[in-house]
PDB file of C-alpha atoms and ligand atoms in Angstrom:
ATOM      1  CA  UNK A1488      20.052 -23.087  -9.320  1.00  0.00           C
ATOM      2  CA  UNK A1489      20.538 -20.813 -12.119  1.00  0.00           C
ATOM      3  CA  UNK A1490      21.319 -17.038 -11.503  1.00  0.00           C
ATOM      4  CA  UNK A1491      17.450 -15.865 -12.579  1.00  0.00           C
ATOM      5  CA  UNK A1492      15.781 -18.045  -9.817  1.00  0.00           C
ATOM      6  CA  UNK A1493      18.314 -16.695  -6.872  1.00  0.00           C
ATOM      7  CA  UNK A1494      17.481 -13.243  -7.668  1.00  0.00           C
ATOM      8  CA  UNK A1495      14.926 -11.208  -5.335  1.00  0.00           C
ATOM      9  CA  UNK A1496      11.592 -10.859  -7.128  1.00  0.00           C
ATOM     10  CA  UNK A1497       9.701  -7.378  -6.972  1.00  0.00           C
ATOM     11  CA  UNK A1498       8.119  -7.084  -3.498  1.00  0.00           C
ATOM     12  CA  UNK A1499      10.688  -9.917  -1.800  1.00  0.00           C
ATOM     13  CA  UNK A1500      12.957  -7.312  -0.158  1.00  0.00           C
ATOM     14  CA  UNK A1501      10.839  -6.160   2.596  1.00  0.00           C
ATOM     15  CA  UNK A1502       8.314  -8.386   4.746  1.00  0.00           C
ATOM     16  CA  UNK A1503       5.409  -7.709   6.820  1.00  0.00           C
ATOM     17  CA  UNK A1504       6.676  -6.477  10.071  1.00  0.00           C
ATOM     18  CA  UNK A1505      10.059  -4.791   8.971  1.00  0.00           C
ATOM     19  CA  UNK A1506      10.545  -1.228   9.693  1.00  0.00           C
ATOM     20  CA  UNK A1507       9.772   0.554   6.284  1.00  0.00           C
ATOM     21  CA  UNK A1508      13.512   2.168   5.221  1.00  0.00           C
ATOM     22  CA  UNK A1509      13.580   5.687   5.592  1.00  0.00           C
ATOM     23  CA  UNK A1510      14.394   7.838   2.562  1.00  0.00           C
ATOM     24  CA  UNK A1511      14.173  11.635   1.836  1.00  0.00           C
ATOM     25  CA  UNK A1512      13.469  12.872  -2.009  1.00  0.00           C
ATOM     26  CA  UNK A1513      12.159  15.348  -4.029  1.00  0.00           C
ATOM     27  CA  UNK A1514       8.376  15.236  -4.605  1.00  0.00           C
ATOM     28  CA  UNK A1515       5.542  17.209  -6.160  1.00  0.00           C
ATOM     29  CA  UNK A1516       4.796  18.841  -2.497  1.00  0.00           C
ATOM     30  CA  UNK A1517       8.223  19.675  -1.948  1.00  0.00           C
ATOM     31  CA  UNK A1518      11.082  17.589   0.057  1.00  0.00           C
ATOM     32  CA  UNK A1519       9.719  14.455   1.888  1.00  0.00           C
ATOM     33  CA  UNK A1520      11.049  11.982   4.433  1.00  0.00           C
ATOM     34  CA  UNK A1521       9.179   9.005   5.426  1.00  0.00           C
ATOM     35  CA  UNK A1522       9.505   8.921   8.988  1.00  0.00           C
ATOM     36  CA  UNK A1523       7.894  12.368   9.099  1.00  0.00           C
ATOM     37  CA  UNK A1524       4.885  10.335   8.177  1.00  0.00           C
ATOM     38  CA  UNK A1525       4.784   8.490  11.794  1.00  0.00           C
ATOM     39  CA  UNK A1526       1.878   8.733  14.277  1.00  0.00           C
ATOM     40  CA  UNK A1527      -0.177   8.378  10.756  1.00  0.00           C
ATOM     41  CA  UNK A1528      -0.845   5.325   8.369  1.00  0.00           C
ATOM     42  CA  UNK A1529       0.791   5.720   5.085  1.00  0.00           C
ATOM     43  CA  UNK A1530      -0.076   4.253   1.787  1.00  0.00           C
ATOM     44  CA  UNK A1531       3.283   4.151  -0.347  1.00  0.00           C
ATOM     45  CA  UNK A1532       2.901   2.947  -3.800  1.00  0.00           C
ATOM     46  CA  UNK A1533       4.957   2.840  -6.712  1.00  0.00           C
ATOM     47  CA  UNK A1534       3.851   3.271 -10.433  1.00  0.00           C
ATOM     48  CA  UNK A1535       5.733   2.021 -13.465  1.00  0.00           C
ATOM     49  CA  UNK A1536       5.924   5.378 -15.421  1.00  0.00           C
ATOM     50  CA  UNK A1537       4.120   8.939 -15.587  1.00  0.00           C
ATOM     51  CA  UNK A1538       1.948   9.266 -18.827  1.00  0.00           C
ATOM     52  CA  UNK A1539       0.962   5.417 -19.337  1.00  0.00           C
ATOM     53  CA  UNK A1540      -2.752   4.417 -19.537  1.00  0.00           C
ATOM     54  CA  UNK A1541      -3.183   2.215 -16.292  1.00  0.00           C
ATOM     55  CA  UNK A1542      -1.261   4.694 -14.313  1.00  0.00           C
ATOM     56  CA  UNK A1543      -3.439   7.253 -15.380  1.00  0.00           C
ATOM     57  CA  UNK A1544      -6.779   5.779 -14.191  1.00  0.00           C
ATOM     58  CA  UNK A1545      -5.008   4.845 -10.814  1.00  0.00           C
ATOM     59  CA  UNK A1546      -4.059   8.410 -10.066  1.00  0.00           C
ATOM     60  CA  UNK A1547      -7.644   9.705 -11.061  1.00  0.00           C
ATOM     61  CA  UNK A1548      -9.097   7.154  -9.091  1.00  0.00           C
ATOM     62  CA  UNK A1549      -6.816   7.698  -5.935  1.00  0.00           C
ATOM     63  CA  UNK A1550      -7.426  11.378  -6.574  1.00  0.00           C
ATOM     64  CA  UNK A1551     -11.136  11.129  -6.147  1.00  0.00           C
ATOM     65  CA  UNK A1552     -10.771   8.950  -3.121  1.00  0.00           C
ATOM     66  CA  UNK A1553      -8.053  10.948  -1.174  1.00  0.00           C
ATOM     67  CA  UNK A1554     -10.737  12.133   1.405  1.00  0.00           C
ATOM     68  CA  UNK A1555     -11.430   8.641   2.080  1.00  0.00           C
ATOM     69  CA  UNK A1556      -7.699   7.998   2.998  1.00  0.00           C
ATOM     70  CA  UNK A1557      -7.893  11.074   5.121  1.00  0.00           C
ATOM     71  CA  UNK A1558     -10.864  10.118   7.036  1.00  0.00           C
ATOM     72  CA  UNK A1559      -8.835   7.010   7.919  1.00  0.00           C
ATOM     73  CA  UNK A1560      -5.622   9.111   9.018  1.00  0.00           C
ATOM     74  CA  UNK A1561      -3.970   7.770   6.196  1.00  0.00           C
ATOM     75  CA  UNK A1562      -1.410   9.778   3.836  1.00  0.00           C
ATOM     76  CA  UNK A1563      -1.080   8.531   0.370  1.00  0.00           C
ATOM     77  CA  UNK A1564       2.587   8.989  -0.977  1.00  0.00           C
ATOM     78  CA  UNK A1565       3.444   7.451  -4.665  1.00  0.00           C
ATOM     79  CA  UNK A1566       6.881   7.167  -6.407  1.00  0.00           C
ATOM     80  CA  UNK A1567       8.093   6.555  -9.474  1.00  0.00           C
ATOM     81  CA  UNK A1568      11.622   6.758 -11.702  1.00  0.00           C
ATOM     82  CA  UNK A1569      10.236   9.793 -13.842  1.00  0.00           C
ATOM     83  CA  UNK A1570      11.595  13.350 -12.731  1.00  0.00           C
ATOM     84  CA  UNK A1571      10.005  15.732 -10.820  1.00  0.00           C
ATOM     85  CA  UNK A1572       9.193  17.784 -13.700  1.00  0.00           C
ATOM     86  CA  UNK A1573       7.373  14.639 -15.566  1.00  0.00           C
ATOM     87  CA  UNK A1574       5.481  14.323 -12.526  1.00  0.00           C
ATOM     88  CA  UNK A1575       4.311  18.014 -12.702  1.00  0.00           C
ATOM     89  CA  UNK A1576       3.286  17.826 -16.445  1.00  0.00           C
ATOM     90  CA  UNK A1577       1.544  14.422 -16.143  1.00  0.00           C
ATOM     91  CA  UNK A1578      -0.556  16.320 -13.043  1.00  0.00           C
ATOM     92  CA  UNK A1579      -1.209  18.733 -14.928  1.00  0.00           C
ATOM     93  CA  UNK A1580      -2.375  16.886 -17.906  1.00  0.00           C
ATOM     94  CA  UNK A1581      -4.492  14.808 -15.466  1.00  0.00           C
ATOM     95  CA  UNK A1582      -6.006  17.815 -13.923  1.00  0.00           C
ATOM     96  CA  UNK A1583      -6.941  19.496 -17.314  1.00  0.00           C
ATOM     97  CA  UNK A1584      -8.231  16.279 -18.809  1.00  0.00           C
ATOM     98  CA  UNK A1585     -10.174  14.829 -15.717  1.00  0.00           C
ATOM     99  CA  UNK A1586     -10.867  17.441 -13.490  1.00  0.00           C
ATOM    100  CA  UNK A1587      -9.181  16.289 -10.635  1.00  0.00           C
ATOM    101  CA  UNK A1588      -6.151  17.532  -8.806  1.00  0.00           C
ATOM    102  CA  UNK A1589      -3.689  14.891  -7.295  1.00  0.00           C
ATOM    103  CA  UNK A1590      -2.457  16.734  -4.328  1.00  0.00           C
ATOM    104  CA  UNK A1591      -0.749  13.737  -2.589  1.00  0.00           C
ATOM    105  CA  UNK A1592       3.116  13.710  -3.119  1.00  0.00           C
ATOM    106  CA  UNK A1593       4.742  11.991  -6.106  1.00  0.00           C
ATOM    107  CA  UNK A1594       8.433  11.340  -5.256  1.00  0.00           C
ATOM    108  CA  UNK A1595      10.991  11.297  -8.141  1.00  0.00           C
ATOM    109  CA  UNK A1596      13.571   8.051  -7.989  1.00  0.00           C
ATOM    110  CA  UNK A1597      15.585   8.731 -10.778  1.00  0.00           C
ATOM    111  CA  UNK A1598      18.461   6.675  -9.420  1.00  0.00           C
ATOM    112  CA  UNK A1599      15.949   3.730  -8.091  1.00  0.00           C
ATOM    113  CA  UNK A1600      17.961   3.922  -4.858  1.00  0.00           C
ATOM    114  CA  UNK A1601      14.056   4.075  -3.093  1.00  0.00           C
ATOM    115  CA  UNK A1602      12.699   1.490  -5.535  1.00  0.00           C
ATOM    116  CA  UNK A1603      15.691  -0.967  -4.749  1.00  0.00           C
ATOM    117  CA  UNK A1604      15.598  -0.261  -0.836  1.00  0.00           C
ATOM    118  CA  UNK A1605      11.744  -1.202  -1.182  1.00  0.00           C
ATOM    119  CA  UNK A1606      12.213  -4.305  -3.666  1.00  0.00           C
ATOM    120  CA  UNK A1607       9.903  -2.316  -6.235  1.00  0.00           C
ATOM    121  CA  UNK A1608      12.583  -3.176  -8.951  1.00  0.00           C
ATOM    122  CA  UNK A1609      14.076  -6.594  -9.346  1.00  0.00           C
ATOM    123  CA  UNK A1610      17.785  -6.862 -10.285  1.00  0.00           C
ATOM    124  CA  UNK A1611      16.760  -8.848 -13.314  1.00  0.00           C
ATOM    125  CA  UNK A1612      14.677  -5.949 -14.861  1.00  0.00           C
ATOM    126  CA  UNK A1613      15.884  -4.650 -18.221  1.00  0.00           C
ATOM    127  CA  UNK A1614      14.349  -1.456 -17.783  1.00  0.00           C
ATOM    128  CA  UNK A1615      13.778   0.847 -14.560  1.00  0.00           C
ATOM    129  CA  UNK A1616      10.272   0.621 -14.312  1.00  0.00           C
ATOM    130  CA  UNK A1617       8.790  -0.302 -10.914  1.00  0.00           C
ATOM    131  CA  UNK A1618       5.952  -2.554 -10.683  1.00  0.00           C
ATOM    132  CA  UNK A1619       3.031  -1.467  -8.943  1.00  0.00           C
ATOM    133  CA  UNK A1620       3.722  -2.257  -5.304  1.00  0.00           C
ATOM    134  CA  UNK A1621       1.861  -0.589  -2.348  1.00  0.00           C
ATOM    135  CA  UNK A1622       3.224  -0.749   1.086  1.00  0.00           C
ATOM    136  CA  UNK A1623       0.604  -0.415   3.945  1.00  0.00           C
ATOM    137  CA  UNK A1624       2.693   1.176   6.729  1.00  0.00           C
ATOM    138  CA  UNK A1625       1.482   1.725  10.139  1.00  0.00           C
ATOM    139  CA  UNK A1626       1.963   4.882  12.565  1.00  0.00           C
ATOM    140  CA  UNK A1627       5.045   3.330  14.285  1.00  0.00           C
ATOM    141  CA  UNK A1628       6.525   2.867  10.638  1.00  0.00           C
ATOM    142  CA  UNK A1629       6.035  -0.846  10.601  1.00  0.00           C
ATOM    143  CA  UNK A1630       5.117  -2.338   7.156  1.00  0.00           C
ATOM    144  CA  UNK A1631       1.598  -4.311   7.513  1.00  0.00           C
ATOM    145  CA  UNK A1632       0.595  -5.424   4.246  1.00  0.00           C
ATOM    146  CA  UNK A1633       2.130  -5.315   0.652  1.00  0.00           C
ATOM    147  CA  UNK A1634       0.387  -6.011  -2.509  1.00  0.00           C
ATOM    148  CA  UNK A1635       2.533  -6.547  -5.666  1.00  0.00           C
ATOM    149  CA  UNK A1636       0.422  -5.954  -9.302  1.00  0.00           C
ATOM    150  CA  UNK A1637       2.225  -6.197 -12.817  1.00  0.00           C
ATOM    151  CA  UNK A1638       2.334  -3.027 -14.859  1.00  0.00           C
ATOM    152  CA  UNK A1639      -0.924  -4.061 -16.970  1.00  0.00           C
ATOM    153  CA  UNK A1640      -3.455  -4.705 -14.357  1.00  0.00           C
ATOM    154  CA  UNK A1641      -4.632  -1.820 -12.344  1.00  0.00           C
ATOM    155  CA  UNK A1642      -5.009  -1.622  -8.406  1.00  0.00           C
ATOM    156  CA  UNK A1643      -8.755  -1.525  -6.823  1.00  0.00           C
ATOM    157  CA  UNK A1644      -8.733   1.699  -4.939  1.00  0.00           C
ATOM    158  CA  UNK A1645     -11.684  -0.211  -2.872  1.00  0.00           C
ATOM    159  CA  UNK A1646      -9.405  -2.984  -2.110  1.00  0.00           C
ATOM    160  CA  UNK A1647      -7.032  -0.553  -0.807  1.00  0.00           C
ATOM    161  CA  UNK A1648      -9.254   1.150   1.564  1.00  0.00           C
ATOM    162  CA  UNK A1649     -10.635  -2.397   2.650  1.00  0.00           C
ATOM    163  CA  UNK A1650      -6.806  -3.440   3.573  1.00  0.00           C
ATOM    164  CA  UNK A1651      -6.520  -0.149   5.523  1.00  0.00           C
ATOM    165  CA  UNK A1652     -10.079  -0.699   7.390  1.00  0.00           C
ATOM    166  CA  UNK A1653      -9.166  -4.480   8.177  1.00  0.00           C
ATOM    167  CA  UNK A1654      -5.601  -3.488   9.519  1.00  0.00           C
ATOM    168  CA  UNK A1655      -7.206  -0.691  11.561  1.00  0.00           C
ATOM    169  CA  UNK A1656     -10.005  -2.968  12.860  1.00  0.00           C
ATOM    170  CA  UNK A1657      -7.516  -5.583  13.847  1.00  0.00           C
ATOM    171  CA  UNK A1658      -5.626  -3.078  16.012  1.00  0.00           C
ATOM    172  CA  UNK A1659      -8.452  -1.604  17.618  1.00  0.00           C
ATOM    173  CA  UNK A1660     -10.174  -4.725  18.651  1.00  0.00           C
ATOM    174  CA  UNK A1661      -7.307  -7.304  18.818  1.00  0.00           C
ATOM    175  CA  UNK A1662      -9.746  -9.550  16.264  1.00  0.00           C
ATOM    176  CA  UNK A1663      -8.921 -11.391  12.809  1.00  0.00           C
ATOM    177  CA  UNK A1664     -10.921 -10.299   9.623  1.00  0.00           C
ATOM    178  CA  UNK A1665     -12.250 -13.164   7.770  1.00  0.00           C
ATOM    179  CA  UNK A1666     -12.426 -13.789   4.253  1.00  0.00           C
ATOM    180  CA  UNK A1667     -14.297 -10.817   2.063  1.00  0.00           C
ATOM    181  CA  UNK A1668     -14.157  -8.962   5.395  1.00  0.00           C
ATOM    182  CA  UNK A1669     -15.990  -5.524   5.045  1.00  0.00           C
ATOM    183  CA  UNK A1670     -16.242  -2.629   7.578  1.00  0.00           C
ATOM    184  CA  UNK A1671     -19.237  -3.271  10.070  1.00  0.00           C
ATOM    185  CA  UNK A1672     -18.957  -6.993   9.609  1.00  0.00           C
ATOM    186  CA  UNK A1673     -18.398  -9.529  12.590  1.00  0.00           C
ATOM    187  CA  UNK A1674     -14.454 -10.402  12.853  1.00  0.00           C
ATOM    188  CA  UNK A1675     -12.962 -13.459  14.295  1.00  0.00           C
ATOM    189  CA  UNK A1676     -11.515 -14.269  17.827  1.00  0.00           C
ATOM    190  CA  UNK A1677      -8.192 -15.663  17.811  1.00  0.00           C
ATOM    191  CA  UNK A1678      -8.058 -19.216  18.223  1.00  0.00           C
ATOM    192  CA  UNK A1679      -7.640 -20.819  21.970  1.00  0.00           C
ATOM    193  CA  UNK A1680      -4.065 -21.921  22.625  1.00  0.00           C
ATOM    194  CA  UNK A1681      -5.408 -23.990  25.815  1.00  0.00           C
ATOM    195  CA  UNK A1682      -6.100 -27.878  25.180  1.00  0.00           C
ATOM    196  CA  UNK A1683      -8.699 -27.650  27.957  1.00  0.00           C
ATOM    197  CA  UNK A1684     -10.846 -25.041  26.307  1.00  0.00           C
ATOM    198  CA  UNK A1685     -10.626 -27.142  22.892  1.00  0.00           C
ATOM    199  CA  UNK A1686     -12.148 -30.146  24.753  1.00  0.00           C
ATOM    200  CA  UNK A1687     -14.661 -28.096  26.588  1.00  0.00           C
ATOM    201  CA  UNK A1688     -15.960 -26.328  23.275  1.00  0.00           C
ATOM    202  CA  UNK A1689     -19.580 -27.395  22.731  1.00  0.00           C
ATOM    203  CA  UNK A1690     -18.925 -28.016  18.969  1.00  0.00           C
ATOM    204  CA  UNK A1691     -16.031 -28.970  16.791  1.00  0.00           C
ATOM    205  CA  UNK A1692     -15.121 -25.561  15.571  1.00  0.00           C
ATOM    206  CA  UNK A1693     -15.954 -23.837  18.557  1.00  0.00           C
ATOM    207  CA  UNK A1694     -12.355 -23.265  19.875  1.00  0.00           C
ATOM    208  CA  UNK A1695     -10.860 -21.888  17.032  1.00  0.00           C
ATOM    209  CA  UNK A1696     -13.883 -20.908  14.721  1.00  0.00           C
ATOM    210  CA  UNK A1697     -15.563 -18.155  16.610  1.00  0.00           C
ATOM    211  CA  UNK A1698     -17.284 -14.787  16.356  1.00  0.00           C
ATOM    212  CA  UNK A1699     -15.486 -11.850  18.264  1.00  0.00           C
ATOM    213  CA  UNK A1700     -18.973 -10.335  19.355  1.00  0.00           C
ATOM    214  CA  UNK A1701     -19.956  -6.744  17.914  1.00  0.00           C
ATOM    215  CA  UNK A1702     -19.357  -4.706  15.067  1.00  0.00           C
ATOM    216  CA  UNK A1703     -16.239  -3.475  13.815  1.00  0.00           C
TER     217      UNK A1703
HETATM  218  C1  BEZ B1038       0.353   1.449 -17.685  1.00  0.00           C
HETATM  219  O1  BEZ B1038      -0.009   2.434 -16.932  1.00  0.00           O
HETATM  220  O2  BEZ B1038      -0.926   1.833 -18.779  1.00  0.00           O
HETATM  221  C2  BEZ B1038       1.377   0.768 -18.213  1.00  0.00           C
HETATM  222  C3  BEZ B1038       2.751   1.143 -17.697  1.00  0.00           C
HETATM  223  C4  BEZ B1038       3.719   0.426 -18.194  1.00  0.00           C
HETATM  224  C5  BEZ B1038       3.844  -0.641 -18.867  1.00  0.00           C
HETATM  225  C6  BEZ B1038       2.458  -1.082 -19.431  1.00  0.00           C
HETATM  226  C7  BEZ B1038       1.357  -0.341 -18.839  1.00  0.00           C
END
């Protein structure tokens, strides 16, 4: 294997089920510490750079939906390598141009120490921009889902909310969320682990593909 194939890819540093690494950093709402967000859900996401087109659309979209995250007991926290003062200037521009205030914290990570801990930047990157990584962290501080998009593809805020809804419904009901699941739709029961139930099922899929009953 050459050196390129052995280097970790963005998003590869951490896995679902890991405790999110703690950090303290300056942000647009003052100093923040990740572990202070326990007891709430947290969506921690990186963006490649301030004052870039796709990132600007993401922040406008997220600011518009900030209340929807609050309703789900979920905080938002953004991060990039840009300085605190760059973040301030960008938020001011967003407010003046798009008439929306970004009130969730944007962390500065000029040394990449946080980005590296979270696998948001890979060792082979020849610049310091993070990819669009999103971590969904539960109230116990455990990473429950993550997504990784390239710089030229903006995230979907409805999909971020759907992931959050799905994780919360899974926890509340001990059920499984099927493909394209949306809140209010049926969920699935975990499959049987009992051979007698497998043989006793009235149809061939009845022991593993079954509605959990009720609505999420
Ligand atoms: C953007 O947000 O538009 C962007 C950021 C970095 C590279 C390319 C595009």
